[in-house]
mmCIF file with all atom_site columns, C-alpha atoms in Angstrom:
data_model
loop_
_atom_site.group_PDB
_atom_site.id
_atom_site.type_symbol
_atom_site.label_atom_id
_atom_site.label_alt_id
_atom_site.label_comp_id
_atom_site.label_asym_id
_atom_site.label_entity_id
_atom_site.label_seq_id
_atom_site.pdbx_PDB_ins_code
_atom_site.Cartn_x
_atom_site.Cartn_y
_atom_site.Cartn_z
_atom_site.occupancy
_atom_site.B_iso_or_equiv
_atom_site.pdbx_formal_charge
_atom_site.auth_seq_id
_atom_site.auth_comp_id
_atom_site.auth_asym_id
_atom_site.auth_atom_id
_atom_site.pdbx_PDB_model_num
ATOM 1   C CA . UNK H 1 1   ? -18.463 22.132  -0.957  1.00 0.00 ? 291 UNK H CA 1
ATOM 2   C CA . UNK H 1 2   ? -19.943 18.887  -0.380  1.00 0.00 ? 292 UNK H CA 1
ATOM 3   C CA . UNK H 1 3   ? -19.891 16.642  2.825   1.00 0.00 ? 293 UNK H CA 1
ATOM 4   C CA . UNK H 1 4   ? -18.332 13.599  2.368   1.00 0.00 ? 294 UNK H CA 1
ATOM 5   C CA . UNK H 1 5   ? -19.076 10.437  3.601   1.00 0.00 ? 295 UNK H CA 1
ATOM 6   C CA . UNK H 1 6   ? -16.059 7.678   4.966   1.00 0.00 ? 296 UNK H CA 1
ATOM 7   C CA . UNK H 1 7   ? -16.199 4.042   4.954   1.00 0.00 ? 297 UNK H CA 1
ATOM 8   C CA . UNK H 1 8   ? -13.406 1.970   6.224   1.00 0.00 ? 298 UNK H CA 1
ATOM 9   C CA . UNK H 1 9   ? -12.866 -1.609  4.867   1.00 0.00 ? 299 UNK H CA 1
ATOM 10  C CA . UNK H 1 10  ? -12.224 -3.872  7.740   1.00 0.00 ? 300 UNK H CA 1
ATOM 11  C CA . UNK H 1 11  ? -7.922  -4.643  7.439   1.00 0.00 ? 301 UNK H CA 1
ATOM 12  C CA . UNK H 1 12  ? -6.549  -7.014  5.434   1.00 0.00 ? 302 UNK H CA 1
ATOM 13  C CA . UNK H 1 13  ? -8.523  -9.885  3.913   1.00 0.00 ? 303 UNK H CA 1
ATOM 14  C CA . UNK H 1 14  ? -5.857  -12.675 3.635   1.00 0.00 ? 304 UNK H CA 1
ATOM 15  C CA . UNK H 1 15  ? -5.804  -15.124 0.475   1.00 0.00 ? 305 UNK H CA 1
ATOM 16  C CA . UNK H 1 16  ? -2.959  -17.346 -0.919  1.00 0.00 ? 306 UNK H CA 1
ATOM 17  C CA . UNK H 1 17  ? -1.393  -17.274 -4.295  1.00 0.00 ? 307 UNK H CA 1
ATOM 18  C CA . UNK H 1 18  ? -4.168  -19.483 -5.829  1.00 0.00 ? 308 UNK H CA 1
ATOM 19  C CA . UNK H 1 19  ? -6.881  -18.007 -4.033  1.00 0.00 ? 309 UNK H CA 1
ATOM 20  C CA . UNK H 1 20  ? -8.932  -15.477 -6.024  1.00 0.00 ? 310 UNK H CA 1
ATOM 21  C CA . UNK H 1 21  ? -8.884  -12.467 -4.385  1.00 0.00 ? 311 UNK H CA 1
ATOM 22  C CA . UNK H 1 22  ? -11.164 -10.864 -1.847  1.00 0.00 ? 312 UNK H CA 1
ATOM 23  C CA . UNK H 1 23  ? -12.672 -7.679  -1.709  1.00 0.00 ? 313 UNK H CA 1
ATOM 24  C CA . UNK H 1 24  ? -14.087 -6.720  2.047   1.00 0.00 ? 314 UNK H CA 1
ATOM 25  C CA . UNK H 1 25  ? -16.735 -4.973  2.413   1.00 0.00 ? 315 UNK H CA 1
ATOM 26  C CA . UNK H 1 26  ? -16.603 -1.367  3.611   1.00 0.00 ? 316 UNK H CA 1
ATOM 27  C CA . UNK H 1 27  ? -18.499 -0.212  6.726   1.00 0.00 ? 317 UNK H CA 1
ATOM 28  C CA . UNK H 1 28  ? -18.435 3.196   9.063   1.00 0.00 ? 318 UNK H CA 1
ATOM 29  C CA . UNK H 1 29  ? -16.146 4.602   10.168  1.00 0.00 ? 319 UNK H CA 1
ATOM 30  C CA . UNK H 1 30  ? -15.361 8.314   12.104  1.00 0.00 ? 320 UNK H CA 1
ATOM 31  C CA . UNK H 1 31  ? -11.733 9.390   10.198  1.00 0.00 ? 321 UNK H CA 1
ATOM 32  C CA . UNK H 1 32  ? -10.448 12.901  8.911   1.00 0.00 ? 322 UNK H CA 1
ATOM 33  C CA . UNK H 1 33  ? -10.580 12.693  5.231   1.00 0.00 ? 323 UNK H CA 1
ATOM 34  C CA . UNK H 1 34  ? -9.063  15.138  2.530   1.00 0.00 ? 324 UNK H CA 1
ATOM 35  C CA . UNK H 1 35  ? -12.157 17.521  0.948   1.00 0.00 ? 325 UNK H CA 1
ATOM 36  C CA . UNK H 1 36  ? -13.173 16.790  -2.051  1.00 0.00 ? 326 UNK H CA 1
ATOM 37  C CA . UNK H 1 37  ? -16.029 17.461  -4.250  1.00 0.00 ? 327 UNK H CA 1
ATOM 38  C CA . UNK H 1 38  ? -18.380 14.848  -2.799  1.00 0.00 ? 328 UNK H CA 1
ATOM 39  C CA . UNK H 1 39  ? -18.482 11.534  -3.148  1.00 0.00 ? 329 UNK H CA 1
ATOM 40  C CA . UNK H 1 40  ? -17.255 8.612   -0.566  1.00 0.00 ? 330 UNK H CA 1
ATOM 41  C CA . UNK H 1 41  ? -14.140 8.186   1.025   1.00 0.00 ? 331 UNK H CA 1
ATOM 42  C CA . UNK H 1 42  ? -13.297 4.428   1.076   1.00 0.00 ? 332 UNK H CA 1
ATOM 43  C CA . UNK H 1 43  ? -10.034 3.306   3.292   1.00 0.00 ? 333 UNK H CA 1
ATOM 44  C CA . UNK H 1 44  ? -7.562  0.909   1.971   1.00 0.00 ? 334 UNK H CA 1
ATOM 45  C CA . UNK H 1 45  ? -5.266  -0.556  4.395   1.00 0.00 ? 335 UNK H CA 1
ATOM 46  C CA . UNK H 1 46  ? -4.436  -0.882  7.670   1.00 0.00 ? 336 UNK H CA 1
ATOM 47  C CA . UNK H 1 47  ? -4.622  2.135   10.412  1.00 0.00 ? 337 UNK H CA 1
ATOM 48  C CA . UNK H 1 48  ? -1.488  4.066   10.432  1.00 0.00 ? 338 UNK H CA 1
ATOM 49  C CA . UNK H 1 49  ? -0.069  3.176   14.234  1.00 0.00 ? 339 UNK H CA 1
ATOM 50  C CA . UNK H 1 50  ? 2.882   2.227   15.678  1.00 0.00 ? 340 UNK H CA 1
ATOM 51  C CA . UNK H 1 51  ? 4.673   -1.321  14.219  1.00 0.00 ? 341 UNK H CA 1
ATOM 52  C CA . UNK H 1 52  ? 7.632   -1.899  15.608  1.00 0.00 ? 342 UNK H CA 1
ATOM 53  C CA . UNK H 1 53  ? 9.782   -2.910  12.123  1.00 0.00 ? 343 UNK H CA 1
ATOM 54  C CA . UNK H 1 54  ? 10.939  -0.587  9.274   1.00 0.00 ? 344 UNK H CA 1
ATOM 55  C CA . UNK H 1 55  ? 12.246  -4.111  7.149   1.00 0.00 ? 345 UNK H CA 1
ATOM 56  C CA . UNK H 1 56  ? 14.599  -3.902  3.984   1.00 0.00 ? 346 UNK H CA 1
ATOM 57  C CA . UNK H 1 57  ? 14.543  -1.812  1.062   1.00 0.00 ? 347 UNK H CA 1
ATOM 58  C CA . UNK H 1 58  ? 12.564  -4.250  -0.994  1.00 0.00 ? 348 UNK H CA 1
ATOM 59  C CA . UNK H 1 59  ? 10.020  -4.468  -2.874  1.00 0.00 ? 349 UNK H CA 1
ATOM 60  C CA . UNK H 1 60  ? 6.167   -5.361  -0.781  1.00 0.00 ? 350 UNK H CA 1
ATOM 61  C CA . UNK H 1 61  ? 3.383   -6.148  -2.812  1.00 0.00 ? 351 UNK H CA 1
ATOM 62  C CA . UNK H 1 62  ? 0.348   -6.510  -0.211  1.00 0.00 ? 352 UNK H CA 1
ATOM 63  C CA . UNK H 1 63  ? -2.173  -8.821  -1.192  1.00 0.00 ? 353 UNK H CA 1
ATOM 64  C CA . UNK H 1 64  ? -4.579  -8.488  1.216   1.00 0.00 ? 354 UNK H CA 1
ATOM 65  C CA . UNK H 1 65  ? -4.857  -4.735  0.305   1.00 0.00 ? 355 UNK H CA 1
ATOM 66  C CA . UNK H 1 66  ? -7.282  -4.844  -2.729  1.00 0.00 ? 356 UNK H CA 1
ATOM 67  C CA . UNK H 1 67  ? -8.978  -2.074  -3.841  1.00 0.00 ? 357 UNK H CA 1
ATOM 68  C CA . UNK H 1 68  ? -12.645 -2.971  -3.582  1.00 0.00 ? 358 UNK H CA 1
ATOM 69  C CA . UNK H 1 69  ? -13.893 -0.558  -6.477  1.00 0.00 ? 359 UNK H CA 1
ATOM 70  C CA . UNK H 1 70  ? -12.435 1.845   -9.476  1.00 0.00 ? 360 UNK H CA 1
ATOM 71  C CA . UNK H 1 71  ? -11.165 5.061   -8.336  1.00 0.00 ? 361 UNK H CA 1
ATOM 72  C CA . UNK H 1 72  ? -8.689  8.065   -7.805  1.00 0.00 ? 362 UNK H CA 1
ATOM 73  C CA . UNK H 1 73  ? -6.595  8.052   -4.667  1.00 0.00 ? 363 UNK H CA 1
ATOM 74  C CA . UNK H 1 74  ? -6.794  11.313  -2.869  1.00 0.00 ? 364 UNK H CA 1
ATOM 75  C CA . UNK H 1 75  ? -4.703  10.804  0.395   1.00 0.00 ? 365 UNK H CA 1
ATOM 76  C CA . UNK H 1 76  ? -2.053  8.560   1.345   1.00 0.00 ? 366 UNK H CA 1
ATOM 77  C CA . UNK H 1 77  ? -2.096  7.759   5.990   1.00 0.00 ? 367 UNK H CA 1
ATOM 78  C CA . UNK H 1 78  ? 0.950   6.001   7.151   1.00 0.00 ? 368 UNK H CA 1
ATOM 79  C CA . UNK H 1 79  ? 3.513   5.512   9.765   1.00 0.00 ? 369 UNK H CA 1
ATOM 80  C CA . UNK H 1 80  ? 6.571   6.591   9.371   1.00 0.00 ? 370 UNK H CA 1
ATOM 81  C CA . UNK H 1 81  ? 9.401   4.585   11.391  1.00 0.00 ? 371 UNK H CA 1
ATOM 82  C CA . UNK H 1 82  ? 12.209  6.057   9.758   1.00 0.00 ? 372 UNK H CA 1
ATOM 83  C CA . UNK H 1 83  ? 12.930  10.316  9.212   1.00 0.00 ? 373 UNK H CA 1
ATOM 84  C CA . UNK H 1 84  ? 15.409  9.928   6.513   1.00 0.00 ? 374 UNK H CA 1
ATOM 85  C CA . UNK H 1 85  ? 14.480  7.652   3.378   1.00 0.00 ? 375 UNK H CA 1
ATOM 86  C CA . UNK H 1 86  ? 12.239  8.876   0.981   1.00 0.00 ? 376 UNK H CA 1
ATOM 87  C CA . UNK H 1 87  ? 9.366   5.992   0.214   1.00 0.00 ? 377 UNK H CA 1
ATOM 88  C CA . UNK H 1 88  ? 7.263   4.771   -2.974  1.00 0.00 ? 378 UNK H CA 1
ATOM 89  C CA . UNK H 1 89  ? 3.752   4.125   -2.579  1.00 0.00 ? 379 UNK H CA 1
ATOM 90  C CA . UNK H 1 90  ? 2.377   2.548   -5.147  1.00 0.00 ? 380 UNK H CA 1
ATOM 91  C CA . UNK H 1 91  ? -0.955  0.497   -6.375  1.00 0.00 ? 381 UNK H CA 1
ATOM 92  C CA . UNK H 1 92  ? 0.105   -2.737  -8.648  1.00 0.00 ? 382 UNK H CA 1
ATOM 93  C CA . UNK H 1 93  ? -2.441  -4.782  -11.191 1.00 0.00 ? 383 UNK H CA 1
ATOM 94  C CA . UNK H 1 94  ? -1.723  -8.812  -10.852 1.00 0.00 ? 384 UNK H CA 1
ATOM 95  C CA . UNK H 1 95  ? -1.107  -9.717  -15.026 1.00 0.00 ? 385 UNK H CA 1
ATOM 96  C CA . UNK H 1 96  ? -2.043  -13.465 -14.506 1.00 0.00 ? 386 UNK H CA 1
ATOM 97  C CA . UNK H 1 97  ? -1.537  -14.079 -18.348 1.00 0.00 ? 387 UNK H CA 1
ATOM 98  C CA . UNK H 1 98  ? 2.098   -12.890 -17.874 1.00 0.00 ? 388 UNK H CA 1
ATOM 99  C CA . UNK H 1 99  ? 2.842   -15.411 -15.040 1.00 0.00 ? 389 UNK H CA 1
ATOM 100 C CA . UNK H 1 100 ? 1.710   -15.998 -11.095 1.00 0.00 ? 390 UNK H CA 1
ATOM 101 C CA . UNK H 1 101 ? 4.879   -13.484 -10.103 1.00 0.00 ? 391 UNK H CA 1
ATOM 102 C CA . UNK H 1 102 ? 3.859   -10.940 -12.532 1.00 0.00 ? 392 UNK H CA 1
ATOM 103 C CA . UNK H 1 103 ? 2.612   -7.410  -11.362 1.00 0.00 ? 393 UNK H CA 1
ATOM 104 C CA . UNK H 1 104 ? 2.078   -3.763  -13.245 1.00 0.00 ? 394 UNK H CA 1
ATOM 105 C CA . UNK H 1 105 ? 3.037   -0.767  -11.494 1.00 0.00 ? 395 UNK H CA 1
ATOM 106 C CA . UNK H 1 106 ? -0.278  1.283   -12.360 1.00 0.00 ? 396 UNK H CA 1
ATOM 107 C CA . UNK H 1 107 ? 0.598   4.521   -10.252 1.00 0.00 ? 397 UNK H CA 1
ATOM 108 C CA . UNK H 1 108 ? 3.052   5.613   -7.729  1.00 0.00 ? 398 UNK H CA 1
ATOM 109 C CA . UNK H 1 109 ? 3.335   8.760   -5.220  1.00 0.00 ? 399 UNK H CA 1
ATOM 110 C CA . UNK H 1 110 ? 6.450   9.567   -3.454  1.00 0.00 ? 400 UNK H CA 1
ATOM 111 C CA . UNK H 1 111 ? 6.651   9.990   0.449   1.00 0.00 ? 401 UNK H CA 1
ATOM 112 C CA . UNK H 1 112 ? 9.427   12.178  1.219   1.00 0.00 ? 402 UNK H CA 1
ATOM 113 C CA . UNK H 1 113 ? 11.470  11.948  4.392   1.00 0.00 ? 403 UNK H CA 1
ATOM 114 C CA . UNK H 1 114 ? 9.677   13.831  7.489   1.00 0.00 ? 404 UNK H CA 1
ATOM 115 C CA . UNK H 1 115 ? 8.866   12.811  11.120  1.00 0.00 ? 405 UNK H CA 1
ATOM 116 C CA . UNK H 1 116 ? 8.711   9.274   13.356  1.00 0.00 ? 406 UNK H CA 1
ATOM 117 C CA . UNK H 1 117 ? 4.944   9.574   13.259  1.00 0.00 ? 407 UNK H CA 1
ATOM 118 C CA . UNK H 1 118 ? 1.703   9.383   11.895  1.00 0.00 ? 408 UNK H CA 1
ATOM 119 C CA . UNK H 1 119 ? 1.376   11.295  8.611   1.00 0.00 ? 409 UNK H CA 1
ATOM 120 C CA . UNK H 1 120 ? -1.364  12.105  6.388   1.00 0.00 ? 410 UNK H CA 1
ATOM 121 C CA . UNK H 1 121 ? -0.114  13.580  2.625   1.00 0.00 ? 411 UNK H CA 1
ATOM 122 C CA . UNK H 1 122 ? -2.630  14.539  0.277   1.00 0.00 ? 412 UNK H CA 1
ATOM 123 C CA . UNK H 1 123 ? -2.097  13.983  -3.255  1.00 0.00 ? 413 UNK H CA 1
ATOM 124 C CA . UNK H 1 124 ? -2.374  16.790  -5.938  1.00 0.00 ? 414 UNK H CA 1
ATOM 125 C CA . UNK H 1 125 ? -4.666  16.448  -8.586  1.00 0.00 ? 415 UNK H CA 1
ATOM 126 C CA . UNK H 1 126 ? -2.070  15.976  -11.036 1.00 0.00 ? 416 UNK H CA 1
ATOM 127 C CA . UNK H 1 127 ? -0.304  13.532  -9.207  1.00 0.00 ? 417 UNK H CA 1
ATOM 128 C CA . UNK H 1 128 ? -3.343  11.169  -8.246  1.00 0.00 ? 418 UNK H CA 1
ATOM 129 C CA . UNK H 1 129 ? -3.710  7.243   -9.141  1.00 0.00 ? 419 UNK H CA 1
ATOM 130 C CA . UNK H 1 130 ? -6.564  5.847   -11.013 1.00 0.00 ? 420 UNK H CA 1
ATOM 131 C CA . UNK H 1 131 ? -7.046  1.978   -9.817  1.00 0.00 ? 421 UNK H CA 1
ATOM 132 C CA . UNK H 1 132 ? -9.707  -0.371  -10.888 1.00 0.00 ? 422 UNK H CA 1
ATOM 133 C CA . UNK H 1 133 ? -10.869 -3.171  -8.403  1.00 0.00 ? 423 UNK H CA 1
ATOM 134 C CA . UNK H 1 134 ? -8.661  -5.728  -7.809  1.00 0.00 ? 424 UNK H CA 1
ATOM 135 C CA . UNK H 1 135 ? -5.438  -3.599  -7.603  1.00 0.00 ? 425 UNK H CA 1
ATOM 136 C CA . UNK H 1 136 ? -3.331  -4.017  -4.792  1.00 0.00 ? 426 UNK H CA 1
ATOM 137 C CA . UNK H 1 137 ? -1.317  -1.439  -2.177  1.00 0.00 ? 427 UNK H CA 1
ATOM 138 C CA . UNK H 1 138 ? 2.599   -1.734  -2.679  1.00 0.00 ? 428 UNK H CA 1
ATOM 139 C CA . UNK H 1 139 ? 5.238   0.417   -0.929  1.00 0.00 ? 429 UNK H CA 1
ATOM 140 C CA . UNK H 1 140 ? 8.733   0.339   -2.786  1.00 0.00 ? 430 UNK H CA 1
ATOM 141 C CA . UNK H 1 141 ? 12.556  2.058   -1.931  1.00 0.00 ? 431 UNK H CA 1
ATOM 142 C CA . UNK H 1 142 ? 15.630  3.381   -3.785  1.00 0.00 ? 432 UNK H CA 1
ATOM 143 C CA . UNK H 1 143 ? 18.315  0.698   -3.843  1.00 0.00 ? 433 UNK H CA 1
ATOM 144 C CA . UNK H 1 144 ? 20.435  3.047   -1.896  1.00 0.00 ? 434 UNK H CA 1
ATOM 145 C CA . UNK H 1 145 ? 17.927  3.129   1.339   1.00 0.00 ? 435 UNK H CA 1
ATOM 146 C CA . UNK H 1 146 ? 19.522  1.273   4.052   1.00 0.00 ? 436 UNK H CA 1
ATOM 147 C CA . UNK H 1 147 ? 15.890  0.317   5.000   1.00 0.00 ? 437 UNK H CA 1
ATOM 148 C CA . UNK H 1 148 ? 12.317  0.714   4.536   1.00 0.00 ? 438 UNK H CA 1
ATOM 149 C CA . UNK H 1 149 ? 9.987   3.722   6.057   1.00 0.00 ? 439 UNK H CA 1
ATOM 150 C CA . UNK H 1 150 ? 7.044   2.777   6.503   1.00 0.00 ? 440 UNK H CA 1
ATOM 151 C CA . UNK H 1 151 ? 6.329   0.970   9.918   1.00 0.00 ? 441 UNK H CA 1
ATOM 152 C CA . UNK H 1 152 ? 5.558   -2.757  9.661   1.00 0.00 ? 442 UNK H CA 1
ATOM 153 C CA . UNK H 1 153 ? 4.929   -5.677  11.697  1.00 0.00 ? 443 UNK H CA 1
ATOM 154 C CA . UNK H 1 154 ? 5.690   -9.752  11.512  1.00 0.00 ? 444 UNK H CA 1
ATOM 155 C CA . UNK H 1 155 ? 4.085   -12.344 13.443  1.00 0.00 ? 445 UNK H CA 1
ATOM 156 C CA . UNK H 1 156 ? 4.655   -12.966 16.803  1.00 0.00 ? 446 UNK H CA 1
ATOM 157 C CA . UNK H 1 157 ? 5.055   -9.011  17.362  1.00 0.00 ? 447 UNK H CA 1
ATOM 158 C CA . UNK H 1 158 ? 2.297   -8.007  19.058  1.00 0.00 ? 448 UNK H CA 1
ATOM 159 C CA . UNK H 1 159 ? -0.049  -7.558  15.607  1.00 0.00 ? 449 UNK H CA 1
ATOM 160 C CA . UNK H 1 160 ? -3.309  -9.894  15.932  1.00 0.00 ? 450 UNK H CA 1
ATOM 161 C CA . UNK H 1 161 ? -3.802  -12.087 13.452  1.00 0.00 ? 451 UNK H CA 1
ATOM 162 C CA . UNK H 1 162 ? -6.401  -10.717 11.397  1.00 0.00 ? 452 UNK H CA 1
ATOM 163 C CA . UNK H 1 163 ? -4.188  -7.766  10.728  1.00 0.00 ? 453 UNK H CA 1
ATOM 164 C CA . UNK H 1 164 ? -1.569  -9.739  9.050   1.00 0.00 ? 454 UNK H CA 1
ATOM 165 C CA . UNK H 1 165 ? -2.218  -10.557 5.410   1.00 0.00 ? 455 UNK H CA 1
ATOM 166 C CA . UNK H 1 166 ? -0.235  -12.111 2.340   1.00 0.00 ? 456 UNK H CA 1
ATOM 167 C CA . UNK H 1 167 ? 2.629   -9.425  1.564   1.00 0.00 ? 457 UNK H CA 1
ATOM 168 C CA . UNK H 1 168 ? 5.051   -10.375 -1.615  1.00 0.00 ? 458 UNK H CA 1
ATOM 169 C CA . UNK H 1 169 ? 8.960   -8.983  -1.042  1.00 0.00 ? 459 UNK H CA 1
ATOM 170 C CA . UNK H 1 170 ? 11.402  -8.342  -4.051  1.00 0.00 ? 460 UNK H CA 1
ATOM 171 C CA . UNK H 1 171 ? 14.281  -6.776  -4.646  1.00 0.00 ? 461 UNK H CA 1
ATOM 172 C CA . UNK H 1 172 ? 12.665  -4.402  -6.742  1.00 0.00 ? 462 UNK H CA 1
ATOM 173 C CA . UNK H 1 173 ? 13.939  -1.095  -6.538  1.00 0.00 ? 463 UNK H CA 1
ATOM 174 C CA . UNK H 1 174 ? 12.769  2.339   -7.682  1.00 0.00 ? 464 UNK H CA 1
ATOM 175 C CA . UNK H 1 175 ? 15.524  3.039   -9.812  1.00 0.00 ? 465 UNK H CA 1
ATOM 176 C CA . UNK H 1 176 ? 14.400  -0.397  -12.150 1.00 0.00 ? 466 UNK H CA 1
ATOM 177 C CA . UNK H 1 177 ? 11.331  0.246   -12.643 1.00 0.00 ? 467 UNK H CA 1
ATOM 178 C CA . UNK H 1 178 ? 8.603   3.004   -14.461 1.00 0.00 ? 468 UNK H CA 1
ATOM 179 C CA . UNK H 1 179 ? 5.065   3.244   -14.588 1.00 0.00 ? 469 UNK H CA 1
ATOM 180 C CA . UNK H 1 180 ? 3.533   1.120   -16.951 1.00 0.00 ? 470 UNK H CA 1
ATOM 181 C CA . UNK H 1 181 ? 6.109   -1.362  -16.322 1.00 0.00 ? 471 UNK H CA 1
ATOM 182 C CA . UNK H 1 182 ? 5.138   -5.411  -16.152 1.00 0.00 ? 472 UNK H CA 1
ATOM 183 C CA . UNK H 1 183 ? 7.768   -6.920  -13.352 1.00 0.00 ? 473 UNK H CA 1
ATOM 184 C CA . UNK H 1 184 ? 7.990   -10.572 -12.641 1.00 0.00 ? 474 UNK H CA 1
ATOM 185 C CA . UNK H 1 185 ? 9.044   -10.776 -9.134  1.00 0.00 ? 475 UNK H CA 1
ATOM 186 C CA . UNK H 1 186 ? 9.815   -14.597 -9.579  1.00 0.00 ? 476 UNK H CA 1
ATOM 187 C CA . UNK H 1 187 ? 12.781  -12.997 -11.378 1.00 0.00 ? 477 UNK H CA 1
ATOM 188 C CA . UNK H 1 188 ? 14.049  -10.733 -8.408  1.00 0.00 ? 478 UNK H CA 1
ATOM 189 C CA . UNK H 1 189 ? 13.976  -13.270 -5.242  1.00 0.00 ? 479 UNK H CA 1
ATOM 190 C CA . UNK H 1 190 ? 10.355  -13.419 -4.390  1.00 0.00 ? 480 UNK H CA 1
ATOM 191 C CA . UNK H 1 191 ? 9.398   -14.455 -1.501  1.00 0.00 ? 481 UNK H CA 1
ATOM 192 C CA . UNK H 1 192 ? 5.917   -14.693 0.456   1.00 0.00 ? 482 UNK H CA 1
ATOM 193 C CA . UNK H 1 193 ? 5.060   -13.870 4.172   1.00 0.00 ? 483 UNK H CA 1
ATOM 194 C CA . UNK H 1 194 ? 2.623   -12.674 6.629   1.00 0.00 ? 484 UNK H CA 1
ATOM 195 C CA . UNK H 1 195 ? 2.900   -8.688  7.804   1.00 0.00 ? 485 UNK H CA 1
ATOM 196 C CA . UNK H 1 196 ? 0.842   -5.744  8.305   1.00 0.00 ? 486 UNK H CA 1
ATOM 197 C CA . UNK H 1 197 ? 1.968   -2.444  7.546   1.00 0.00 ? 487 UNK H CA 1
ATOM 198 C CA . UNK H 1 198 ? 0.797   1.053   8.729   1.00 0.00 ? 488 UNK H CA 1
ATOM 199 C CA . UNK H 1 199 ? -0.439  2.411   5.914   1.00 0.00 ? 489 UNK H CA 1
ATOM 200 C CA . UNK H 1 200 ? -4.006  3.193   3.928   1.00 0.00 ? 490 UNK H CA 1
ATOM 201 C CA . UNK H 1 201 ? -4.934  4.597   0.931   1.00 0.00 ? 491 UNK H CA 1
ATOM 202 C CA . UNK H 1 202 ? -7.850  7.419   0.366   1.00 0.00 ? 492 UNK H CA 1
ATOM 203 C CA . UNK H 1 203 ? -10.042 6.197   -2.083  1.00 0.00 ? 493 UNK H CA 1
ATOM 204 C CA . UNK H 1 204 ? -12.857 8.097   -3.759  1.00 0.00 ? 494 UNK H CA 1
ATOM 205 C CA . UNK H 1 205 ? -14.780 5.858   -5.831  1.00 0.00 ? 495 UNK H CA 1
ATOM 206 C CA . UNK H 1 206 ? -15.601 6.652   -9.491  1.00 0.00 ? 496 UNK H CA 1
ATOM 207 C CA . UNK H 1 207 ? -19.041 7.576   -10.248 1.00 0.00 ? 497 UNK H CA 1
#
């Protein structure tokens, strides 16, 4: 088996609606990585420690989580802030010829319910999402979750600045929606914010 190289993007390039959107560069980093047949691990997101918030059940589209290249994700890292509700992490493709709301859900992988801590789950082949650059990291919930899972944070809550970014809330829920499917979130009470949330994708870019 080969070694595998990780780089780690620094967290969350910001941009606005009209902004196009910004890849950052990736650069060293010393993180446990699923093995896989060579190739280099590139990390998506934020580091998965404590926030103090678990938020609603909606809908987050983050835009400041692009995916700098095409590729398969291997690994999902997050913090979990809540042991019961199940959670839907999932990668989303902006369709600007649809409308500046509108979104595709490309891929999704389920988190089921476990510990208040850091987790690391590790795809299955089978069950693995193919993004191309420029899709973006979304987490999603049943409409029967009281509340989110995966640990986020506002402004003003101890987060620096630099590790908030652009998120997009809906009331999208899991039970709406399929892969494949083309939402318009200015349909389902969009609104925009700033928050970072403790989670990161394992990417291993196509060759």
């Amino acid at each position: 088996m080969l070694s595998i190289a990780i780089q780690e993007p620094p967290v969350g390039t910001q941009h606005t609606q009209d902004e196009p959107m910004k890849m950052a560069s990736p650069s060293s980093a010393e993180e446990d990585s699923p093995m896989v047949n060579g190739g280099t691990i590139i990390l998506v997101g934020r580091e998965p420690t404590y926030l103090p918030n678990t938020c609603e059940n909606k809908a987050s589209i983050m835009l400041g989580n692009a995916f700098p290249c095409d590729g398969t994700v291997v690994c999902w890292e997050y913090f979990r802030k809540d042991a019961k509700s199940a959670a839907n992490v999932g990668v989303w493709r902006k369709m600007a010829d649809n409308g500046p709301y509108c979104f595709q859900l490309i891929g999704e992988n389920e988190l089921q319910p476990g510990e208040m801590d850091r987790q690391i789950v590790h795809v299955p082949c089978e069950e693995r999402i193919h993004v191309k650059t420029g899709d973006i990291l979304g987490v999603h919930y049943s409409v029967y979750n009281i509340h989110g899972a995966v640990a986020n944070a506002a402004e003003n809550q101890g987060v620096r600045d630099e590790e908030l970014y652009n998120t997009l809330t809906a009331e999208v829920f899991e039970e709406q929606i399929d892969v494949g499917d083309v939402v318009d979130l200015n349909e389902n009470k969009v609104c925009s914010e700033k928050r970072a949330f403790a989670i990161r994708a394992h990417l291993l870019p196509d060759t």
